[in-house]
Coordinates of C-alpha atoms in Angstrom, one line a residue:
X1 CA 157.0 159.8 -25.5
X2 CA 159.8 160.5 -27.9
X3 CA 162.8 158.8 -26.5
X4 CA 164.4 155.4 -25.8
X5 CA 167.4 154.4 -23.8
X6 CA 170.3 152.6 -25.4
X7 CA 173.0 152.5 -22.8
X8 CA 174.7 154.7 -22.0
X9 CA 172.5 157.4 -23.8
X10 CA 169.0 158.4 -24.4
X11 CA 168.0 158.8 -28.1
X12 CA 165.1 161.1 -29.1
X13 CA 163.0 160.6 -32.2
X14 CA 159.7 162.1 -33.3
X15 CA 160.2 165.1 -31.0
X16 CA 157.1 167.3 -30.9
X17 CA 157.6 170.6 -32.7
X18 CA 157.4 173.8 -30.7
X19 CA 154.2 174.8 -32.5
X20 CA 152.6 171.4 -31.9
X21 CA 153.6 171.6 -28.2
X22 CA 151.8 175.0 -28.0
X23 CA 148.7 173.6 -29.5
X24 CA 148.7 170.7 -27.0
X25 CA 149.5 173.1 -24.1
X26 CA 146.6 175.4 -24.9
X27 CA 144.3 172.4 -24.4
X28 CA 145.9 171.5 -21.1
X29 CA 145.5 175.1 -19.9
X30 CA 141.8 175.0 -20.8
X31 CA 141.5 171.9 -18.6
X32 CA 143.0 173.8 -15.7
X33 CA 146.8 173.2 -15.9
X34 CA 148.7 176.1 -14.2
X35 CA 152.3 175.1 -14.7
X36 CA 153.9 174.3 -18.1
X37 CA 157.4 173.2 -18.8
X38 CA 159.5 170.6 -20.6
X39 CA 161.6 167.5 -20.0
X40 CA 163.9 165.2 -21.9
X41 CA 163.8 165.8 -25.7
X42 CA 162.5 169.3 -25.5
X43 CA 164.8 172.3 -25.9
X44 CA 164.9 176.0 -25.2
X45 CA 162.9 176.7 -28.4
X46 CA 160.0 174.7 -26.9
X47 CA 160.0 176.8 -23.7
X48 CA 160.3 180.0 -25.6
X49 CA 157.3 179.0 -27.8
X50 CA 155.2 178.3 -24.6
X51 CA 156.3 181.6 -23.0
X52 CA 155.4 183.6 -26.1
X53 CA 152.1 181.9 -26.9
X54 CA 150.5 181.3 -23.5
X55 CA 149.8 184.2 -21.2
X56 CA 151.3 184.1 -17.7
X57 CA 148.8 184.2 -14.9
X58 CA 149.2 184.4 -11.2
X59 CA 147.3 181.9 -9.1
X60 CA 144.4 183.1 -7.0
X61 CA 145.4 183.9 -3.5

């Protein structure tokens, strides 16, 4: 959680760095997560870091 709402806008503080997000995401993948992405407060640099660091796999048929 890195944001708070002050009408009419969301304000984001303490946003996780792309490197820290990758570290966290690796743990999620080890636990079985198959879809990674981002939401409010994360930017394209976070998604690029995930794409570059975590191999893409296809689900078993």
